CSV table of C-alpha atoms in Angstrom, one decimal:
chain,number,residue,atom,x,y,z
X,17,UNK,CA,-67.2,-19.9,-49.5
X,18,UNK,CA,-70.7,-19.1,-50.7
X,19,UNK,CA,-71.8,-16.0,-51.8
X,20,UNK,CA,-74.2,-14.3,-49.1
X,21,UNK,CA,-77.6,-13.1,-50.0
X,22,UNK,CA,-79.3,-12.5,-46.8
X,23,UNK,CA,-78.1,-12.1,-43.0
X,24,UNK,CA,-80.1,-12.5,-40.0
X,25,UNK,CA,-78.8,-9.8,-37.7
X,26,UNK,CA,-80.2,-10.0,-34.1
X,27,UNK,CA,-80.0,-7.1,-32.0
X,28,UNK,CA,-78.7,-6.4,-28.4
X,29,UNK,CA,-77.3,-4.3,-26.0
X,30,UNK,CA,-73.7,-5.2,-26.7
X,31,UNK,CA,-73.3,-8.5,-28.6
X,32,UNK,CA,-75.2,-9.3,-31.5
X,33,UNK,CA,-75.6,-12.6,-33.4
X,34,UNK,CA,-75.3,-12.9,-37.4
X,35,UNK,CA,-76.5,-15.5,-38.9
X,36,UNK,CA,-75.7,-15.3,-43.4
X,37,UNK,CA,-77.3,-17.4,-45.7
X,38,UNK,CA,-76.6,-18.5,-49.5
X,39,UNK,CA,-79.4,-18.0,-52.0
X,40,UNK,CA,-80.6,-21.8,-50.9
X,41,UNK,CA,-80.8,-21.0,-47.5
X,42,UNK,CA,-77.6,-23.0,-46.5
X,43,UNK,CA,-75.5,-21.5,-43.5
X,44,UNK,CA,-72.7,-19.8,-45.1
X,45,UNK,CA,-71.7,-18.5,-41.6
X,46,UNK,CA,-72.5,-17.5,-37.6
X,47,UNK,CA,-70.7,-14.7,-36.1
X,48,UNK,CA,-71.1,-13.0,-32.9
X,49,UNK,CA,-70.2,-9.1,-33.2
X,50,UNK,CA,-69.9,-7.5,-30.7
X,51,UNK,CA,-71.1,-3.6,-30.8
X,52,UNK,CA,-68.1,-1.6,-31.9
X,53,UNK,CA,-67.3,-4.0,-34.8
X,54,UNK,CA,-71.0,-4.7,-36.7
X,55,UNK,CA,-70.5,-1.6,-38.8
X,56,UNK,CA,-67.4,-2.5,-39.8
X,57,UNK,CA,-68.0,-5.9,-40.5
X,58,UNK,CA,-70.8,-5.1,-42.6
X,59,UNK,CA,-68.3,-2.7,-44.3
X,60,UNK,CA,-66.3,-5.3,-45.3
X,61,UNK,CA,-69.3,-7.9,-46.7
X,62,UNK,CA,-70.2,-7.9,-49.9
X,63,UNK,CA,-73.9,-6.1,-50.8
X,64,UNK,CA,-77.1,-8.2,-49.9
X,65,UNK,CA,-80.2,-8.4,-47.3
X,66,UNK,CA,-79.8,-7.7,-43.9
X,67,UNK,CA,-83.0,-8.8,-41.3
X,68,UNK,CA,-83.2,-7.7,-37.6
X,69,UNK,CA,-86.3,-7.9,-35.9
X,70,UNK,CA,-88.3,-4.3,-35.9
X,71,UNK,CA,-87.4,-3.3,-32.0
X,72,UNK,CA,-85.6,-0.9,-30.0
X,73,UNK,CA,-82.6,0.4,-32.0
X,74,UNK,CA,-84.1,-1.4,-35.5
X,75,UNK,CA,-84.3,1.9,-37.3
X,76,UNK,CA,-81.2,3.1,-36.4
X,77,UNK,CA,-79.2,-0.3,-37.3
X,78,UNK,CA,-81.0,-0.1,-40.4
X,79,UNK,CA,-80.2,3.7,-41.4
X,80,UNK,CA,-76.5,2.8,-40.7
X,81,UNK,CA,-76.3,-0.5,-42.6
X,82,UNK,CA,-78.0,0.8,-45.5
X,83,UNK,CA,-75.4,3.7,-45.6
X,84,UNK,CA,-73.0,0.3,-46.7
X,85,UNK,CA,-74.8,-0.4,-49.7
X,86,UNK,CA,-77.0,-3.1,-48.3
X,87,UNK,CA,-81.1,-3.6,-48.6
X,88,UNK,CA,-82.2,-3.5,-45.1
X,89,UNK,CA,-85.7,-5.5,-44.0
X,90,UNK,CA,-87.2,-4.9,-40.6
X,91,UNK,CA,-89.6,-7.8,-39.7
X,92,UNK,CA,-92.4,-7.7,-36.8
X,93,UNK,CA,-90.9,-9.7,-33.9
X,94,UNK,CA,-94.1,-12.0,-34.1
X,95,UNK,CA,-93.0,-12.8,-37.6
X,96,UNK,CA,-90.0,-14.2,-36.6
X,97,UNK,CA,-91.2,-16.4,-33.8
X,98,UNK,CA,-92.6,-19.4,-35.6
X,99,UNK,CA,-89.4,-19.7,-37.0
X,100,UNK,CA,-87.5,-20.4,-33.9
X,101,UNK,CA,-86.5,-24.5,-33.9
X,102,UNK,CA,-86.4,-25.7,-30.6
X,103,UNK,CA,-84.4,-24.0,-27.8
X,104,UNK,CA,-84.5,-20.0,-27.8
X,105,UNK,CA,-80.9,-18.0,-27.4
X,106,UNK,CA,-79.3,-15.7,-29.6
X,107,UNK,CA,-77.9,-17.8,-32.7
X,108,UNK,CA,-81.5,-19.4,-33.4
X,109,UNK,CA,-82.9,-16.0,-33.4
X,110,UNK,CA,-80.6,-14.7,-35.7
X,111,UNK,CA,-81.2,-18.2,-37.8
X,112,UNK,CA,-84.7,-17.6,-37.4
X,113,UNK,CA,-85.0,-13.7,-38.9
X,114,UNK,CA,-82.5,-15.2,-42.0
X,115,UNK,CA,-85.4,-17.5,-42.8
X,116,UNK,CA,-88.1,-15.5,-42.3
X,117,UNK,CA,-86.6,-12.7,-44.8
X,118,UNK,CA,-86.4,-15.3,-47.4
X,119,UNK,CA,-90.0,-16.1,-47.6
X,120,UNK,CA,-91.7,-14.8,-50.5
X,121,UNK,CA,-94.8,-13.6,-48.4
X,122,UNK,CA,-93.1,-12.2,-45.5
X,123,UNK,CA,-94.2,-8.6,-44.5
X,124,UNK,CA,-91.9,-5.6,-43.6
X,125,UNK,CA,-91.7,-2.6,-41.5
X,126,UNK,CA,-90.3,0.7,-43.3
X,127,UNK,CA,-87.3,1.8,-42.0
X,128,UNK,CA,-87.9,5.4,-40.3
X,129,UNK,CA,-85.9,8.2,-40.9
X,130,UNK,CA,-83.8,10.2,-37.8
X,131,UNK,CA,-86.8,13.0,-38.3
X,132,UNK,CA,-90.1,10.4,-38.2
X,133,UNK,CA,-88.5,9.0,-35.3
X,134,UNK,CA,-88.2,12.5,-33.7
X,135,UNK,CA,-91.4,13.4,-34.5
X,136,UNK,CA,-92.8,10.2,-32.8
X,137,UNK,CA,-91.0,11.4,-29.5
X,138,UNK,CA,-93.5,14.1,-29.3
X,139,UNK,CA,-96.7,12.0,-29.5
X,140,UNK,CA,-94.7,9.4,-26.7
X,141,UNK,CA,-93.6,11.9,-24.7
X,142,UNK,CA,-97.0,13.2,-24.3
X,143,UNK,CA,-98.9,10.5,-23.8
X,144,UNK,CA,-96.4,9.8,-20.9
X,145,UNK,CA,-97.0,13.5,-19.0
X,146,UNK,CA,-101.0,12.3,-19.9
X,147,UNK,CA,-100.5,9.1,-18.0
X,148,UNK,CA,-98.6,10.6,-15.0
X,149,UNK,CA,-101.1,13.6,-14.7
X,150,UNK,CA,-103.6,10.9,-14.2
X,151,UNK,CA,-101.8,8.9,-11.7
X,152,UNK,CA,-101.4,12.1,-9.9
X,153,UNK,CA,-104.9,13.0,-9.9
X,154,UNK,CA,-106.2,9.9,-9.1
X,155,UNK,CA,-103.9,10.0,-6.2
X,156,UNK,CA,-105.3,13.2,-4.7
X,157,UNK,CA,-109.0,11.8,-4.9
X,158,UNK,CA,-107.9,8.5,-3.1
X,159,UNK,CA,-106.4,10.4,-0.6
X,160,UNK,CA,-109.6,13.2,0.1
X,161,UNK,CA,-111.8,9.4,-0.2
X,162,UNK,CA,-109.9,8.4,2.3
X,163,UNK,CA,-111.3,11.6,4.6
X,164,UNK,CA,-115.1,12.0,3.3
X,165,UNK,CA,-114.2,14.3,0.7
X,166,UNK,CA,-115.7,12.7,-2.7
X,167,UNK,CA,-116.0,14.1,-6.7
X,168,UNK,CA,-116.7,12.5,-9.8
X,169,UNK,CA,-113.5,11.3,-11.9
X,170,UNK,CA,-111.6,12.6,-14.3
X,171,UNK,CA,-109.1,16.2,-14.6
X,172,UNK,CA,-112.2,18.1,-15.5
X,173,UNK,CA,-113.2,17.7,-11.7
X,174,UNK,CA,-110.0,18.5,-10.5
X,175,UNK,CA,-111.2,22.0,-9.4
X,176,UNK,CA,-114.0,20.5,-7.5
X,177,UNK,CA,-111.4,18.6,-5.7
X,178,UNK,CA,-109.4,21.6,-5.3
X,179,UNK,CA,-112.2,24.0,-3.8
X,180,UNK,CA,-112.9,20.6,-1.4
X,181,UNK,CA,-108.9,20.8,-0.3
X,182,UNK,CA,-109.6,24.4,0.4
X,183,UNK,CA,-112.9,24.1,2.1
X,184,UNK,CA,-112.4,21.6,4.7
X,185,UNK,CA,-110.8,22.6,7.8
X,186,UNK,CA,-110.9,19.2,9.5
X,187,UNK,CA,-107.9,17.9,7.2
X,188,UNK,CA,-104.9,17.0,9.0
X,189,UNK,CA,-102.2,19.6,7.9
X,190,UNK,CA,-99.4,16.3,7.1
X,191,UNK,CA,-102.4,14.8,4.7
X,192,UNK,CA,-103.0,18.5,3.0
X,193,UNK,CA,-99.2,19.2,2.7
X,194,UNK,CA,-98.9,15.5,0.8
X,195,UNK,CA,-102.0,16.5,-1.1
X,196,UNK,CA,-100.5,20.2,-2.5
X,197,UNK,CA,-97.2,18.8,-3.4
X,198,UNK,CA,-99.5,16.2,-5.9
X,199,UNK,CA,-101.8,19.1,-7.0
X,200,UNK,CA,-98.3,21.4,-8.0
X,201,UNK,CA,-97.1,18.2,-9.9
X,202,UNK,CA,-100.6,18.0,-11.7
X,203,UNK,CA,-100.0,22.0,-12.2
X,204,UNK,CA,-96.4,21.3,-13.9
X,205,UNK,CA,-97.3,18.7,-16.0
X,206,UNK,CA,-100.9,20.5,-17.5
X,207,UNK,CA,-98.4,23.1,-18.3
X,208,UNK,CA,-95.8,20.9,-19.9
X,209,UNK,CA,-98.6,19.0,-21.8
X,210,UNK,CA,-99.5,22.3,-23.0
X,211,UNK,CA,-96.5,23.7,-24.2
X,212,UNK,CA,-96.3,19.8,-26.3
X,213,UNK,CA,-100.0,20.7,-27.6
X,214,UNK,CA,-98.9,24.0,-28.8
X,215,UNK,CA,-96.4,22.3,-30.4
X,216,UNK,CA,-98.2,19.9,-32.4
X,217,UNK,CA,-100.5,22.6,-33.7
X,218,UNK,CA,-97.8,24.2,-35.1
X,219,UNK,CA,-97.0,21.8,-37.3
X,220,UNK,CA,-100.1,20.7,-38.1
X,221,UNK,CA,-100.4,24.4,-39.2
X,222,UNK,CA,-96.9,24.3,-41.0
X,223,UNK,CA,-96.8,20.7,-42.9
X,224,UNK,CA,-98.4,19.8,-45.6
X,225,UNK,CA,-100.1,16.2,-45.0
X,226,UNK,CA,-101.7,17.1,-41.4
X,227,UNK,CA,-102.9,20.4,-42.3
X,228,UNK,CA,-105.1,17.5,-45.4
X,229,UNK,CA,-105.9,15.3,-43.0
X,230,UNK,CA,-107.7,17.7,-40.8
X,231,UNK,CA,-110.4,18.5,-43.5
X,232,UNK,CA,-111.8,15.0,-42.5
X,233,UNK,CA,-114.2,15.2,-39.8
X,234,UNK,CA,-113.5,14.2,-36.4
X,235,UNK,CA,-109.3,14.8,-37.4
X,236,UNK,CA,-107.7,17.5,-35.2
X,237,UNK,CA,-104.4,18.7,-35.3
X,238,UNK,CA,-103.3,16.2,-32.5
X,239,UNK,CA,-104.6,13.0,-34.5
X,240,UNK,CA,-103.6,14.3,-38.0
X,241,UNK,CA,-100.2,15.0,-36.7
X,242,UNK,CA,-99.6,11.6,-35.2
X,243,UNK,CA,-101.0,10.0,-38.0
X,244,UNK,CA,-98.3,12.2,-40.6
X,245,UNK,CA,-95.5,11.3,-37.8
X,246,UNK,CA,-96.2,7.6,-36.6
X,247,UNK,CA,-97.9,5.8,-39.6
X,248,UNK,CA,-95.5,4.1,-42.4
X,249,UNK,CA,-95.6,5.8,-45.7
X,250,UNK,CA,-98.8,5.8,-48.0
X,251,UNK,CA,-97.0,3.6,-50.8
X,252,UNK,CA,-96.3,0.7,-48.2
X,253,UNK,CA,-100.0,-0.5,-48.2
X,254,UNK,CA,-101.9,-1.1,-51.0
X,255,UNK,CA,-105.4,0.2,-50.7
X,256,UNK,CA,-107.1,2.0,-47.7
X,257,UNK,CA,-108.3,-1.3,-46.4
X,258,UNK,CA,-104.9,-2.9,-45.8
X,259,UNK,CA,-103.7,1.0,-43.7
X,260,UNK,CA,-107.3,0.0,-41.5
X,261,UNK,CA,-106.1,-3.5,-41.1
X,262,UNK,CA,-102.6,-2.3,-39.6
X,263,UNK,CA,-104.0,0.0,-37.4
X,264,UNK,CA,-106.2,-2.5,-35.9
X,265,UNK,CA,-109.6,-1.8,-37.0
X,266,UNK,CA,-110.8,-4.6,-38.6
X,267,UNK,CA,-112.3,-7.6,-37.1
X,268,UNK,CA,-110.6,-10.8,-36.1
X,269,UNK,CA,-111.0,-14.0,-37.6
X,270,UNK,CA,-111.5,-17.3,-36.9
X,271,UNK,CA,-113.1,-18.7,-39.6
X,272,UNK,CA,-112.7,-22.6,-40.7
X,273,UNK,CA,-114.7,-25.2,-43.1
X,274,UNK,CA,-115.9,-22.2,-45.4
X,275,UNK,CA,-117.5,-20.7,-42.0
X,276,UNK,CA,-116.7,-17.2,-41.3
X,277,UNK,CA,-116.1,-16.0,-37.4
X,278,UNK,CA,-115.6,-12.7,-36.5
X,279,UNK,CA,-114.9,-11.3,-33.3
X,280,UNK,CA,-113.6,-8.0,-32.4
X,281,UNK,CA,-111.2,-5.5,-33.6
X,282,UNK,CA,-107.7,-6.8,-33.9
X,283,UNK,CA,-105.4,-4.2,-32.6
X,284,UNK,CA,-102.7,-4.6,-34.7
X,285,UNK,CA,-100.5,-2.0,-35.5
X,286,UNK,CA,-99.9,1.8,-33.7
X,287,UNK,CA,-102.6,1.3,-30.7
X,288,UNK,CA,-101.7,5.7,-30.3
X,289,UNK,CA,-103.2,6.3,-33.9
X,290,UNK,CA,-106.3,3.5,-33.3
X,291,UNK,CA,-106.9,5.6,-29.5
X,292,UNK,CA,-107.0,8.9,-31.6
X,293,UNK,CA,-109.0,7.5,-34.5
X,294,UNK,CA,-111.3,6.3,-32.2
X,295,UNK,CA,-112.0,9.2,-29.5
X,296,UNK,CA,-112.6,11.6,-33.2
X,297,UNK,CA,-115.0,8.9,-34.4
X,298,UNK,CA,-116.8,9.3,-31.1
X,299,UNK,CA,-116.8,12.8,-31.0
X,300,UNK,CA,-118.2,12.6,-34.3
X,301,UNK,CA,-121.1,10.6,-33.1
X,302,UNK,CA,-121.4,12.7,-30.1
X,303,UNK,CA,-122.2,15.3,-32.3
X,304,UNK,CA,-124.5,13.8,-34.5
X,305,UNK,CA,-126.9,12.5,-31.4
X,306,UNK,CA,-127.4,16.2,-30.9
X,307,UNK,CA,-127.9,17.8,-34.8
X,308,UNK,CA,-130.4,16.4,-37.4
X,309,UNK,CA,-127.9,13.9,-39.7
X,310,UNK,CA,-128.6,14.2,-43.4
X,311,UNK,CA,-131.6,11.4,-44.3
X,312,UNK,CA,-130.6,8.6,-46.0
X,313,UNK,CA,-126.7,9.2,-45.1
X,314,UNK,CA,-124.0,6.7,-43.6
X,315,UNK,CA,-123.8,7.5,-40.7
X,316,UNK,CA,-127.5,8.5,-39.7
X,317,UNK,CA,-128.2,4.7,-41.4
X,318,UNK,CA,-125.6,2.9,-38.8
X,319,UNK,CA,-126.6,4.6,-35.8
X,320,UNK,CA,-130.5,3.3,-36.7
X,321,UNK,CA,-129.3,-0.1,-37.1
X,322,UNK,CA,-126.6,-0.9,-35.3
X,323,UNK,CA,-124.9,-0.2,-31.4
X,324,UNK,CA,-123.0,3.0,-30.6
X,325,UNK,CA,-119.7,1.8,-29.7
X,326,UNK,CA,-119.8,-0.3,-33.3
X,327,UNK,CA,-120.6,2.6,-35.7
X,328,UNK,CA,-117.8,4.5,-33.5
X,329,UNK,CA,-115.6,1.6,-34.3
X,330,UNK,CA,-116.7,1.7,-38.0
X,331,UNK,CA,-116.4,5.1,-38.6
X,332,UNK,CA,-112.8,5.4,-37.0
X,333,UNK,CA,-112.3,2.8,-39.9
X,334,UNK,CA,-113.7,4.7,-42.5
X,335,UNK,CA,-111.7,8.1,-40.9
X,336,UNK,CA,-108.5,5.5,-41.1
X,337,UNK,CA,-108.9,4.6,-45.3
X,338,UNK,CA,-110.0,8.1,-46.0
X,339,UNK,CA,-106.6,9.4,-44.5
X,340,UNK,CA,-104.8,6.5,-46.3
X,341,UNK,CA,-106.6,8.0,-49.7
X,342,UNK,CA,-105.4,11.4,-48.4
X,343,UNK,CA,-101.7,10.5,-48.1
X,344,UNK,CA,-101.2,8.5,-50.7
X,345,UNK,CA,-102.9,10.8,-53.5
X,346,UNK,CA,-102.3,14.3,-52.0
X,347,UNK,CA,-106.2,15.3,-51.8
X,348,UNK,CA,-108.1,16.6,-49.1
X,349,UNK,CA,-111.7,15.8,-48.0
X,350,UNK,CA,-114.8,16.2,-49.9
X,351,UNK,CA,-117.6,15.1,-48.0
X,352,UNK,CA,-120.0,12.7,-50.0
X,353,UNK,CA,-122.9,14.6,-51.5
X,354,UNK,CA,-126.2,13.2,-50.9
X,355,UNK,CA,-127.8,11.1,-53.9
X,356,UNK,CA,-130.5,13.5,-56.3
């Protein structure tokens, strides 16, 4: 039998598909493993590259394969799918993430360690209490709607809606029981979101890359965190530009014959990071509307020339390689000094 160089391993609940590969891409074999036995049979096989599509349970598969001896490569699922010949199942997936690993050009995704992955578990978990505290309050303004009692949107009204629930005595009692059992839900999870909030700060206090990243303007503890705990490691792009791209933050193209089309941003990558990015970059903005900017800087130029919601989109890019330059040489900040 042929020597294996590569293996296209795709994932599942509880049978996976492998699909090896000599160094000419000929189909040294096709397994299907179930679970309990795709450590071991990877045990038993000689050194050489294993591919599984980067989704659920990737990292882990690929922390426990590369404790074997073998060189693990994660590939974005949209990589994979212009491989796929003809019908879809299991066995041409697998086929499918084999070839894909072998191109020369093919991009990765870093495997993440136990901790990253942990650390990412913050930022998801809160953005999920966010969502539902929304739900909730959006909830107790359709029902007051429902009985004349109107506020603006948004959980900084909330207390408006609140002194309304209090105020009006011709609320049915069932429709202002409902409503207080959604208002001590909205009252559990501020408190919850908190206690995530206080812990974010604390490490952007205690570690050394957020507590950088926050010398750049519009970079809080929240963003600067998330970007330390949910963004690949510095080395894996090569310039600032390329970390920008990922995140999303760079226009799309559609350019043919030697004309160049550009349409809006792209967003690629961790849509958490490009949210944060882009709520700093506006508060950023925000703030400049309403202070004298520094004549003749970048900022005060793009906000002469061009539309709000672009220079908020331009500076998140420019917040987006300056953290890049950050991480990967272990500065912090200086802020451009204006020209003599």
């Amino acid at each position: 039998m042929a020597e294996v160089t590569t293996v296209g391993l795709d994932l599942a609940k509880l049978v996976f598909q492998a699909h090896g590969a000599d160094s000419g891409g000929q189909v040294v074999f096709r397994k299907t493993l179930r679970r309990a036995r795709v450590l071991e049979f990877f045990g038993r096989l000689s050194p050489c590259i294993v591919a599984m599509e980067a989704c659920a349970g990737a990292h882990h598969w690929g922390r426990e394969i590369a404790r074997l001896g073998h060189i693990v490569r994660l590939i974005p699922p949209a990589y994979v799918k212009p491989f796929v010949k003809r019908q879809k199942n299991d066995a041409a997936d697998a086929e499918a993430i084999c070839e894909a690993a072998q191109r020369p050009t093919m991009r990765f995704v870093a495997v993440k360690s136990a901790e990253a992955q942990a650390s990412a578990a913050i930022f998801r978990t809160r953005d999920l209490l966010v969502r539902q505290r929304t739900q909730h309050i959006n909830a107790i303004r359709g029902q007051l709607t429902e009985h004349g009692l109107v506020v603006g949107k948004g959980p900084a009204h909330l207390p408006k809606l609140l002194a309304l629930l209090e105020a009006s005595a011709d609320l049915p009692e069932t429709a202002r029981a409902m409503i207080e059992v959604l208002v001590d839900m909205v009252s559990l999870l501020d408190e919850r979101i908190a206690r995530l909030d206080q812990e974010i700060r604390r490490r952007a206090r205690e570690e050394d890359g957020p507590a950088r990243l926050m010398t750049i303007p519009g970079i809080g503890p929240i963003t600067a965190t998330a970007l330390a705990a949910l963004a690949p490691p510095a080395e894996t792009f090569r310039r600032g530009r390329d970390f920008a791209a990922w995140v999303g933050l760079t226009p799309l193209q559609r350019s043919t014959g030697g004309k160049q089309k550009l349409g809006s941003i792209s967003r690629m990558g961790e849509r958490t990071l490009r949210r944060l990015l882009i709520v700093g970059a506006s508060a950023v903005v925000r703030q400049a509307n309403r202070r004298d900017l520094p004549e003749g800087s970048w900022l005060a130029r793009m906000l002469a020339r061009k539309p709000r919601m672009l220079v908020i989109v331009a500076l998140a890019n420019k917040m987006a390689r300056t953290a890049w330059a950050l991480l990967a040489r272990g500065d912090v900040y200086r802020a451009p000094t204006a020209a003599a």
